XYZ file of C-alpha atoms in Angstrom:
665
model
C 7.388 109.992 -66.721
C 7.459 108.826 -70.285
C 9.501 105.705 -70.944
C 11.513 105.402 -74.151
C 10.852 101.755 -74.996
C 13.499 101.993 -77.742
C 16.136 102.685 -75.169
C 17.918 99.500 -73.958
C 18.879 101.106 -70.633
C 15.307 102.146 -70.063
C 14.132 98.648 -70.836
C 16.631 97.219 -68.371
C 15.491 99.642 -65.656
C 11.880 98.824 -66.221
C 12.688 95.091 -66.066
C 14.507 95.656 -62.713
C 11.505 97.518 -61.496
C 9.115 94.696 -62.362
C 11.452 92.218 -60.679
C 11.385 94.143 -57.445
C 7.619 94.068 -57.677
C 7.660 90.166 -58.091
C 6.257 90.537 -61.655
C 8.518 87.858 -63.030
C 7.054 87.510 -66.475
C 6.941 91.271 -67.185
C 10.450 91.655 -65.810
C 11.821 88.956 -68.050
C 9.936 90.418 -71.042
C 11.597 93.868 -70.662
C 14.998 92.414 -69.828
C 14.898 90.203 -72.919
C 14.007 93.226 -75.015
C 16.994 95.069 -73.524
C 19.282 92.195 -74.540
C 17.898 92.186 -78.038
C 18.793 95.934 -78.215
C 22.349 94.999 -77.332
C 22.444 95.495 -73.510
C 25.380 93.603 -72.062
C 25.276 94.019 -68.262
C 26.606 91.423 -65.873
C 24.107 92.232 -63.081
C 21.261 92.098 -65.558
C 22.282 88.643 -66.733
C 22.507 87.419 -63.157
C 19.056 88.884 -62.395
C 17.585 87.185 -65.374
C 19.128 83.858 -64.369
C 17.570 84.231 -60.934
C 14.179 84.898 -62.454
C 14.425 81.917 -64.728
C 15.369 79.665 -61.747
C 12.276 80.982 -60.013
C 10.255 79.829 -63.024
C 12.188 76.528 -62.960
C 13.553 77.148 -66.447
C 16.992 76.092 -65.447
C 18.532 75.624 -68.940
C 17.838 79.334 -69.802
C 19.323 80.305 -66.386
C 22.483 78.326 -67.128
C 22.858 79.875 -70.612
C 22.509 83.392 -69.144
C 25.164 82.709 -66.466
C 27.531 81.334 -69.073
C 26.833 84.478 -71.165
C 27.611 86.583 -68.061
C 30.769 84.685 -67.525
C 32.034 85.834 -70.932
C 31.763 89.404 -69.684
C 33.659 88.703 -66.459
C 35.489 85.310 -66.636
C 37.115 85.892 -63.247
C 33.993 86.611 -61.309
C 34.028 84.149 -58.449
C 30.384 84.622 -57.436
C 29.275 84.064 -60.939
C 31.297 80.881 -61.143
C 29.872 79.716 -57.808
C 26.280 80.363 -58.972
C 26.893 78.573 -62.210
C 28.572 75.565 -60.530
C 25.725 75.364 -57.934
C 23.132 75.431 -60.679
C 24.963 72.757 -62.657
C 25.061 70.591 -59.565
C 21.378 70.956 -58.719
C 20.454 70.037 -62.247
C 22.596 66.914 -62.280
C 25.183 68.301 -64.651
C 27.850 66.938 -62.392
C 30.915 67.073 -64.739
C 30.091 70.740 -65.639
C 29.645 71.625 -62.048
C 32.901 69.979 -61.093
C 34.675 71.891 -63.923
C 33.260 75.242 -62.542
C 34.422 74.517 -59.038
C 37.879 73.641 -60.329
C 38.013 76.985 -62.161
C 36.958 78.700 -58.909
C 39.612 76.869 -56.958
C 42.296 77.880 -59.383
C 41.442 81.421 -58.651
C 40.787 80.909 -54.924
C 42.315 77.757 -53.680
C 41.340 78.557 -50.031
C 37.596 78.737 -50.624
C 36.043 76.233 -48.102
C 32.644 76.425 -49.677
C 33.964 75.479 -53.089
C 35.907 72.519 -51.643
C 32.836 71.405 -49.702
C 30.508 71.627 -52.695
C 33.080 69.800 -54.850
C 33.193 67.101 -52.154
C 29.383 66.608 -52.337
C 29.644 66.373 -56.159
C 32.332 63.681 -55.994
C 30.160 61.852 -53.455
C 27.280 61.822 -55.957
C 29.415 60.101 -58.581
C 30.953 57.743 -56.010
C 34.547 59.078 -56.327
C 35.040 58.543 -52.539
C 38.746 59.304 -52.404
C 38.238 62.624 -54.231
C 35.278 63.455 -52.005
C 37.296 62.757 -48.888
C 40.104 64.999 -50.106
C 37.763 67.822 -50.870
C 35.893 67.580 -47.495
C 39.184 67.458 -45.617
C 40.412 70.528 -47.595
C 37.187 72.396 -46.835
C 37.602 71.790 -43.078
C 41.200 72.776 -43.384
C 40.088 76.153 -44.715
C 37.432 76.722 -42.070
C 34.245 75.043 -43.340
C 31.891 74.275 -40.488
C 28.993 72.735 -42.417
C 27.546 69.882 -40.265
C 26.290 68.060 -43.314
C 29.753 67.966 -44.772
C 31.091 66.431 -41.548
C 28.275 63.887 -41.690
C 29.138 62.889 -45.208
C 32.816 62.659 -44.510
C 31.998 60.400 -41.549
C 29.995 58.186 -43.858
C 32.921 57.973 -46.329
C 35.246 57.009 -43.460
C 32.613 54.437 -42.369
C 32.675 52.861 -45.844
C 36.400 52.647 -45.731
C 36.205 50.975 -42.320
C 37.961 53.972 -40.625
C 35.580 53.775 -37.730
C 37.369 55.989 -35.315
C 37.511 58.824 -37.926
C 33.857 58.229 -38.825
C 32.806 58.473 -35.179
C 34.805 61.757 -34.782
C 33.103 63.341 -37.885
C 29.577 62.307 -36.800
C 30.198 63.739 -33.356
C 31.445 67.027 -34.947
C 28.385 67.148 -37.125
C 26.153 66.662 -34.113
C 28.045 69.322 -32.103
C 27.455 71.804 -34.980
C 23.839 70.780 -35.327
C 22.422 68.787 -32.417
C 19.170 68.223 -34.300
C 20.807 66.596 -37.331
C 18.801 63.332 -37.656
C 21.052 61.827 -40.264
C 24.181 62.304 -38.120
C 22.508 60.727 -35.078
C 21.278 57.778 -37.173
C 24.627 57.145 -38.768
C 26.447 57.446 -35.424
C 23.975 54.953 -33.931
C 24.531 52.559 -36.891
C 28.334 52.765 -36.308
C 27.846 51.909 -32.597
C 25.504 49.038 -33.566
C 28.141 47.659 -35.919
C 30.804 47.974 -33.235
C 28.486 46.217 -30.730
C 28.446 49.314 -28.532
C 24.848 48.638 -27.870
C 24.213 51.063 -25.051
C 25.624 53.941 -27.057
C 23.685 52.815 -30.121
C 20.517 52.611 -28.039
C 20.809 56.201 -26.890
C 21.491 57.490 -30.349
C 18.541 55.675 -31.910
C 16.291 57.017 -29.153
C 17.560 60.530 -30.036
C 16.680 59.951 -33.700
C 13.135 58.965 -32.676
C 12.906 62.072 -30.418
C 13.736 64.176 -33.488
C 11.679 62.070 -35.920
C 9.102 59.798 -34.284
C 8.160 58.251 -37.640
C 11.688 57.096 -38.438
C 10.922 53.443 -39.268
C 14.545 52.471 -39.557
C 15.420 53.751 -36.128
C 12.478 51.883 -34.607
C 13.700 48.706 -36.415
C 17.275 49.068 -35.127
C 16.016 49.776 -31.612
C 14.096 46.478 -31.914
C 17.250 44.725 -33.008
C 19.211 46.140 -29.990
C 16.511 45.138 -27.498
C 16.538 41.694 -29.043
C 20.292 41.339 -28.678
C 20.006 42.548 -25.038
C 17.224 39.851 -24.529
C 14.658 42.569 -23.714
C 12.104 40.742 -25.872
C 8.932 42.652 -24.957
C 10.607 45.986 -25.734
C 12.022 44.498 -28.921
C 8.602 43.458 -30.009
C 7.150 46.958 -29.354
C 9.836 48.618 -31.454
C 9.565 46.073 -34.293
C 5.803 46.557 -34.416
C 6.306 50.338 -34.615
C 8.908 49.972 -37.376
C 6.818 47.653 -39.546
C 3.740 49.838 -39.036
C 5.729 52.750 -40.479
C 6.741 50.773 -43.586
C 9.994 49.166 -42.418
C 10.867 46.105 -44.424
C 13.925 44.052 -43.348
C 13.950 40.324 -43.962
C 16.047 39.463 -40.915
C 13.993 41.513 -38.654
C 10.748 40.112 -39.973
C 12.145 36.706 -39.095
C 13.044 37.840 -35.587
C 9.621 39.235 -34.931
C 8.160 36.054 -36.236
C 10.055 34.162 -33.529
C 8.992 36.624 -30.820
C 5.319 36.194 -31.803
C 5.778 32.395 -31.766
C 7.022 32.546 -28.132
C 3.838 34.483 -27.328
C 1.731 31.830 -29.088
C 0.592 34.452 -31.626
C 0.913 31.937 -34.431
C -0.856 33.737 -37.285
C 1.074 37.008 -36.751
C 4.227 34.928 -36.514
C 3.528 33.348 -39.907
C 2.819 36.726 -41.512
C 6.301 37.914 -40.592
C 7.927 34.588 -41.592
C 6.188 35.000 -44.998
C 7.466 38.565 -45.263
C 10.958 37.451 -44.327
C 10.946 34.759 -47.067
C 9.648 37.270 -49.592
C 12.670 39.485 -48.933
C 15.111 36.585 -49.007
C 13.599 33.780 -51.031
C 16.755 31.628 -51.230
C 17.451 31.672 -47.550
C 16.732 28.053 -46.442
C 16.796 28.832 -42.744
C 14.011 31.413 -43.102
C 11.951 29.015 -45.224
C 12.468 26.376 -42.584
C 10.978 28.669 -39.938
C 7.990 29.311 -42.191
C 7.460 25.691 -42.991
C 7.541 24.574 -39.382
C 5.153 27.369 -38.380
C 2.529 26.097 -40.832
C 2.340 22.865 -38.867
C 1.055 24.845 -35.831
C -2.070 25.931 -37.763
C -2.573 22.618 -39.509
C -1.585 24.033 -42.950
C 0.234 20.740 -43.641
C 0.238 21.134 -47.416
C 2.013 24.470 -47.190
C 4.370 23.041 -44.560
C 5.275 20.112 -46.830
C 5.949 22.444 -49.794
C 8.177 24.805 -47.752
C 10.146 22.075 -46.031
C 10.835 20.293 -49.341
C 12.131 23.624 -50.742
C 14.361 23.907 -47.705
C 15.957 20.602 -48.496
C 16.339 21.446 -52.151
C 18.094 24.651 -51.135
C 20.711 22.500 -49.353
C 19.673 22.734 -45.715
C 18.960 19.320 -44.274
C 18.830 17.833 -40.762
C 16.929 15.521 -38.442
C 14.706 18.335 -37.229
C 13.658 19.199 -40.786
C 12.952 15.593 -41.734
C 11.032 15.177 -38.467
C 8.872 18.224 -39.179
C 8.259 17.035 -42.731
C 7.282 13.615 -41.344
C 4.776 15.219 -38.969
C 3.177 17.288 -41.834
C 2.970 14.219 -44.052
C 1.378 12.106 -41.414
C -1.252 14.789 -40.581
C -2.018 15.091 -44.289
C -2.617 11.362 -44.516
C 0.631 10.449 -46.305
C 1.648 7.843 -43.693
C 4.025 5.907 -45.971
C 5.983 8.993 -46.866
C 5.892 10.110 -43.231
C 7.562 6.845 -42.209
C 10.203 7.257 -44.819
C 11.032 10.839 -43.674
C 11.193 9.967 -39.998
C 13.378 7.081 -40.975
C 15.771 9.578 -42.528
C 15.608 11.649 -39.319
C 16.577 8.542 -37.330
C 19.555 7.940 -39.653
C 20.679 11.514 -38.972
C 20.024 11.458 -35.247
C 19.684 7.814 -33.977
C 19.699 8.927 -30.323
C 16.519 11.023 -30.493
C 13.737 9.472 -28.503
C 11.290 11.823 -30.153
C 12.057 10.367 -33.578
C 11.227 6.821 -32.483
C 7.982 8.148 -30.828
C 6.947 9.617 -34.188
C 7.735 6.523 -36.155
C 5.867 4.425 -33.620
C 2.845 6.754 -33.967
C 2.979 6.431 -37.760
C 3.180 2.634 -37.565
C 0.237 2.620 -35.171
C -1.836 4.589 -37.720
C -1.025 1.945 -40.329
C -2.248 -0.771 -37.971
C 1.347 -2.066 -37.510
C 0.999 -2.284 -33.754
C 3.928 -4.591 -33.146
C 6.289 -2.296 -35.044
C 4.899 0.701 -33.161
C 5.538 -1.083 -29.809
C 9.175 -1.735 -30.906
C 9.618 1.998 -31.624
C 8.156 3.151 -28.350
C 10.301 0.733 -26.435
C 13.347 2.128 -28.255
C 12.297 5.623 -27.296
C 11.960 4.662 -23.671
C 15.391 2.900 -23.642
C 16.873 6.354 -24.718
C 14.752 8.345 -22.302
C 13.516 6.100 -19.480
C 11.398 8.954 -18.033
C 9.711 9.927 -21.302
C 6.091 10.254 -20.310
C 4.924 10.623 -23.926
C 6.624 7.348 -25.070
C 5.091 5.452 -22.119
C 1.725 6.882 -23.012
C 1.978 5.741 -26.574
C 3.270 2.346 -25.630
C 0.412 1.816 -23.153
C -2.173 2.730 -25.911
C -0.559 0.211 -28.249
C -0.808 -2.519 -25.658
C -4.403 -1.467 -25.110
C -5.128 -1.822 -28.853
C -3.663 -5.334 -28.803
C -5.773 -6.310 -25.883
C -2.693 -6.699 -23.635
C -4.362 -5.086 -20.688
C -1.974 -6.025 -17.913
C 1.005 -4.697 -19.892
C -1.009 -1.590 -20.790
C -1.852 -0.820 -17.154
C 1.772 -1.305 -16.027
C 3.025 1.101 -18.666
C 0.255 3.662 -18.242
C 0.581 3.800 -14.504
C 4.294 4.488 -15.079
C 3.178 7.765 -16.874
C 1.189 8.652 -13.746
C 4.142 7.908 -11.495
C 6.500 9.924 -13.660
C 4.076 12.888 -13.494
C 3.933 12.578 -9.694
C 7.710 12.295 -9.470
C 8.898 14.876 -11.944
C 5.836 17.085 -12.474
C 3.311 17.025 -15.309
C 5.423 17.261 -18.418
C 2.456 17.522 -20.732
C -1.073 17.909 -19.256
C -2.757 16.502 -22.394
C -0.586 13.365 -22.282
C -1.443 12.755 -18.627
C -5.153 13.366 -19.219
C -5.050 10.956 -22.153
C -3.260 8.388 -19.982
C -6.026 8.627 -17.368
C -8.611 8.038 -20.158
C -6.721 5.014 -21.487
C -6.474 3.553 -17.965
C -10.229 4.126 -17.530
C -10.961 2.422 -20.859
C -8.898 -0.656 -19.826
C -10.655 -0.949 -16.476
C -14.067 -0.809 -18.271
C -12.890 -3.739 -20.398
C -11.759 -5.523 -17.281
C -15.254 -4.736 -15.727
C -13.646 -2.838 -12.803
C -15.962 0.172 -13.057
C -14.903 1.850 -9.836
C -11.289 2.027 -11.010
C -12.389 3.138 -14.487
C -14.619 5.882 -12.959
C -11.732 7.140 -10.799
C -9.387 7.542 -13.772
C -11.927 9.297 -15.993
C -12.619 11.760 -13.092
C -8.850 12.482 -12.874
C -8.858 13.255 -16.581
C -11.771 15.656 -16.164
C -9.756 17.625 -13.589
C -7.530 18.758 -16.524
C -10.459 19.712 -18.763
C -14.161 19.489 -17.934
C -14.921 19.470 -21.620
C -12.472 16.564 -22.498
C -14.626 14.360 -24.838
C -12.988 11.014 -24.041
C -13.314 11.617 -20.295
C -16.967 12.474 -20.573
C -17.444 9.488 -22.802
C -15.790 7.225 -20.362
C -17.853 8.359 -17.372
C -20.984 7.988 -19.500
C -19.896 4.475 -20.391
C -19.350 3.653 -16.692
C -22.796 4.856 -15.839
C -24.193 2.773 -18.741
C -22.619 -0.398 -17.294
C -23.790 0.567 -13.824
C -27.319 0.856 -15.086
C -27.609 4.589 -14.353
C -28.926 5.429 -17.821
C -29.982 9.022 -17.156
C -26.442 9.954 -16.201
C -25.093 7.877 -18.994
C -27.063 9.918 -21.576
C -26.008 13.174 -19.859
C -22.259 12.486 -20.148
C -22.344 10.758 -23.531
C -24.304 13.640 -25.060
C -21.728 15.968 -23.682
C -18.902 13.870 -25.120
C -20.331 14.019 -28.646
C -21.132 17.701 -28.311
C -17.584 18.549 -27.294
C -16.284 16.295 -30.042
C -18.696 15.641 -32.867
C -16.173 13.222 -34.330
C -16.102 10.944 -31.305
C -17.272 7.712 -32.986
C -17.072 5.556 -29.786
C -19.128 8.169 -27.951
C -21.915 7.856 -30.521
C -21.737 4.026 -30.473
C -22.174 3.838 -26.625
C -24.794 6.547 -26.732
C -26.665 4.345 -29.228
C -26.486 1.453 -26.795
C -27.955 3.646 -24.073
C -30.677 4.751 -26.400
C -31.419 1.193 -27.172
C -31.702 0.351 -23.435
C -34.237 3.126 -22.899
C -36.193 2.058 -25.968
C -35.344 5.154 -28.054
C -34.620 2.846 -31.017
C -34.670 5.367 -33.830
C -32.262 7.597 -31.964
C -30.096 4.501 -31.387
C -29.988 3.743 -35.105
C -29.003 7.322 -35.906
C -26.211 7.156 -33.266
C -24.826 3.881 -34.677
C -24.941 5.282 -38.198
C -23.009 8.322 -37.036
C -20.395 6.157 -35.401
C -20.066 4.197 -38.622
C -19.759 7.389 -40.707
C -16.984 8.606 -38.394
C -15.098 5.309 -38.277
C -16.245 3.154 -41.224
C -13.627 0.475 -40.694
C -14.475 -0.390 -37.100
C -16.448 -3.685 -37.158
C -18.161 -3.421 -33.783
C -20.335 -0.460 -34.873
C -21.810 -2.419 -37.764
C -22.546 -5.278 -35.318
C -24.441 -2.954 -33.020
C -26.524 -1.575 -35.874
C -27.164 -5.074 -37.283
C -28.233 -6.382 -33.912
C -30.708 -3.525 -33.544
C -32.158 -4.152 -36.950
C -32.568 -7.825 -35.981
C -34.556 -6.748 -32.961
C -36.603 -4.466 -35.209
C -37.583 -7.510 -37.259
C -35.518 -6.519 -40.271
C -33.230 -9.601 -40.714
C -32.207 -8.767 -44.326
C -30.817 -5.349 -43.272
C -29.332 -6.918 -40.147
C -27.540 -9.534 -42.203
C -25.969 -6.780 -44.432
C -24.688 -4.916 -41.418
C -23.303 -8.048 -39.726
C -21.410 -9.170 -42.880
C -19.858 -5.644 -42.964
C -18.880 -6.052 -39.311
C -17.084 -9.294 -40.044
C -15.341 -7.797 -43.085
C -13.521 -5.355 -40.748
C -13.241 -7.603 -37.667
C -13.368 -11.341 -38.130
C -12.968 -12.030 -34.463
C -16.612 -11.471 -33.419
C -18.395 -14.618 -32.045
C -21.569 -12.661 -31.302
C -21.859 -11.519 -34.935
C -21.199 -15.045 -36.184
C -23.919 -16.328 -33.801
C -26.499 -13.748 -34.893
C -25.808 -14.427 -38.559
C -26.164 -18.164 -37.966
C -29.552 -17.526 -36.305
C -30.658 -15.249 -39.235
C -29.696 -17.888 -41.816
C -31.430 -20.607 -39.715
C -34.646 -18.595 -39.735
C -34.308 -18.000 -43.505
C -33.866 -21.739 -44.106
C -30.303 -21.274 -45.259
C -28.941 -24.085 -43.150
C -25.604 -24.560 -44.777
C -24.638 -20.917 -44.230
C -26.148 -21.041 -40.737
C -24.058 -24.046 -39.732
C -20.888 -22.456 -41.186
C -21.259 -19.240 -39.194
C -22.309 -21.066 -35.959
C -19.239 -23.373 -36.103
C -17.018 -20.219 -36.510
C -18.799 -18.717 -33.563
C -18.001 -21.785 -31.390
C -14.353 -21.731 -32.543
C -14.178 -18.155 -31.235
C -16.065 -18.849 -27.987
C -15.991 -22.430 -26.957
C -17.362 -21.909 -23.412
C -20.879 -20.597 -23.968
C -23.676 -23.171 -24.264
C -25.947 -20.876 -26.338
C -23.711 -21.250 -29.387
C -24.050 -25.044 -29.222
C -27.855 -24.765 -28.811
C -28.092 -22.563 -31.948
C -25.968 -25.054 -33.891
C -28.130 -28.020 -32.810
C -31.237 -26.052 -33.836
C -29.781 -25.442 -37.293
C -28.964 -29.196 -37.766
C -32.364 -30.112 -36.445
C -34.186 -27.789 -38.817
C -31.951 -29.029 -41.717
C -33.243 -32.473 -40.847
C -29.665 -33.536 -39.969
C -29.914 -33.907 -36.138
C -27.782 -37.029 -36.143
C -24.928 -35.090 -37.720
C -25.485 -32.318 -35.151
C -25.226 -34.889 -32.270
C -22.064 -36.358 -33.806
C -20.639 -32.797 -34.010
C -21.589 -32.174 -30.445
C -19.892 -35.382 -29.270
C -16.782 -34.250 -31.091
C -16.920 -30.844 -29.288
C -17.211 -32.738 -25.947
C -14.076 -34.796 -26.715
C -12.071 -31.688 -27.584
C -13.423 -29.427 -24.786
C -10.587 -27.692 -22.920
C -12.455 -26.566 -19.843
C -14.192 -29.057 -17.458
C -17.133 -26.795 -16.893
C -18.252 -26.525 -20.522
C -17.482 -30.234 -20.960
C -19.926 -31.035 -18.118
C -22.534 -28.728 -19.539
C -22.217 -30.195 -23.052
C -22.330 -33.710 -21.761
C -25.478 -33.031 -19.758
C -26.986 -31.240 -22.804
C -26.187 -34.214 -25.066
C -27.784 -36.607 -22.523
C -30.926 -34.607 -22.431
C -31.047 -34.347 -26.320
C -30.847 -38.119 -26.543
C -33.447 -38.549 -23.826
C -35.918 -36.218 -25.558
C -35.158 -37.872 -28.859
C -36.212 -41.198 -27.419
C -39.397 -39.627 -25.983
C -40.175 -38.232 -29.422
C -39.838 -41.605 -31.016
C -42.266 -43.061 -28.459
C -44.791 -40.263 -28.461
C -44.302 -38.628 -31.834
C -44.459 -35.160 -30.147
C -41.751 -32.825 -31.463
C -42.896 -29.560 -29.905
C -41.703 -30.456 -26.405
C -38.452 -31.661 -27.909
C -37.771 -28.463 -29.809
C -38.882 -26.185 -26.995
C -36.578 -27.839 -24.480
C -33.590 -28.354 -26.779
C -33.493 -24.878 -28.340
C -34.647 -22.619 -25.461
C -32.448 -19.740 -24.436
C -30.728 -19.596 -27.778
C -31.156 -15.871 -28.176
């Protein structure tokens, strides 16, 4: 058949043919040619509009429908198509105008009312949208999505009964409508109908297992119902799917904290703060959680922000104090815990913390006062008794320390172990006291009790090693002391005692290294310098020994043995003035040991000032407080004078010096 391409009707027919064959471009080409030749056919314009929609050339489609509308202004289907196309392209005012034109011609058209409702919903004209949806249902519309949207509009207007009815109708018409189930669940959640909400959210997940919001809301419901493990599972699912809710991040952070999953807890507290940065309560949770992982700088920063945001309280100041103390800012820590006490003067814990801070500053008397205040508020407070006992121990008040520390043990036996670490530390402190009291059996017993809590407890191993050292069982002493410093490489006392054991078994270089390690770990503890200085003296290195002994006295002036050794070093070096000065200090610190007086007499003798030494000795005898040392000194003075007379007669000084100065070292 030969086509007359100059015939507009023929061109139109050919275009229609191409359209039926899905040859869109050819169809449009022929139809456009027909239009150019003057073809004015309503169906042709509608077909062309459909083809342009298929090519996503919506503006051309709209122009063709408007052109078609000029041919048949009353065509309802044409108006519906044009309104629908306007709506899909976001030309909402034009779409609304078309639907109104439709409704003027057919006011009972449910689809037009429904579509108009959706358009009003888009531009947030809620009252108009409600009116249109209600009209659509009045005229027979049964679109489940329309019922769902009307329910949402009622929900926004707090007409919850009507909202519930519309959601249920939507679900009745389409049981698999995820949005309707979700919105109904959210309504139940708001109304605290948790069991109903639970079932609806479960239904949402059945229909859409990757619905993060539904998992999140299920987590919130389980949390409200105190089903914490189930809540955690749902929250984890929600966040893994991209859920991001500040409040729920905070809740999951607390759930992880209860499970001691600290780092995961902090991650969610951080996410919670990122989503709500001005929420002081959430920042407080984050700041306090940092303390658990020793990120004290971060804790301080967050807790100070909390206070600046206007949230303050004893618990916040207390936490800030703990972080400051741990970071070495003891002065600031004391100020903050003082503020906590002002806010809550009846908290035993606050006084405990201030006492602990005072103790770190060396203010032991103030620390004792705070611990006693804590105990007055909570007489059965094991921790306060433990701290108080340790403070008494530091002051050398051993009887008081034993009394208080045994109270900790009694409280644990009576009320149960409140804190295992506190009780274990108490046993170690008791063991340390009994070592100082030279009651090694009691000391050993208490250290063994501490080991029952933790076989790797450094102080307990150190204590048992020290007991073995004093008992003379050096092999076992080395075994336990080496364990102690392995379990805690920062155990200064463990290294110091291990050095003494090495010294006993003649491993002198190892002893020196152990003493140096103790000094490195605790550079302000005088005894460790004394031990090192004494060993250097035995090594025949008096100059180095002198330096270490002077350091020892810089940190602890109450060391008669250090003063004695320095006096002997100065005597040997011919520095008699310095020797006599240190030896007289040694005697003032320990008046009941004859060896101190022997060293002093030796210094006077070598300084060629024995008469002055004898005069000094007579003065000591007159002021002696104990009869035993007075008797010893009197006999010693008698023998000195006797030997002095013999020297004058014989001229032999060797026998005199050997007798007078023996046993000085």
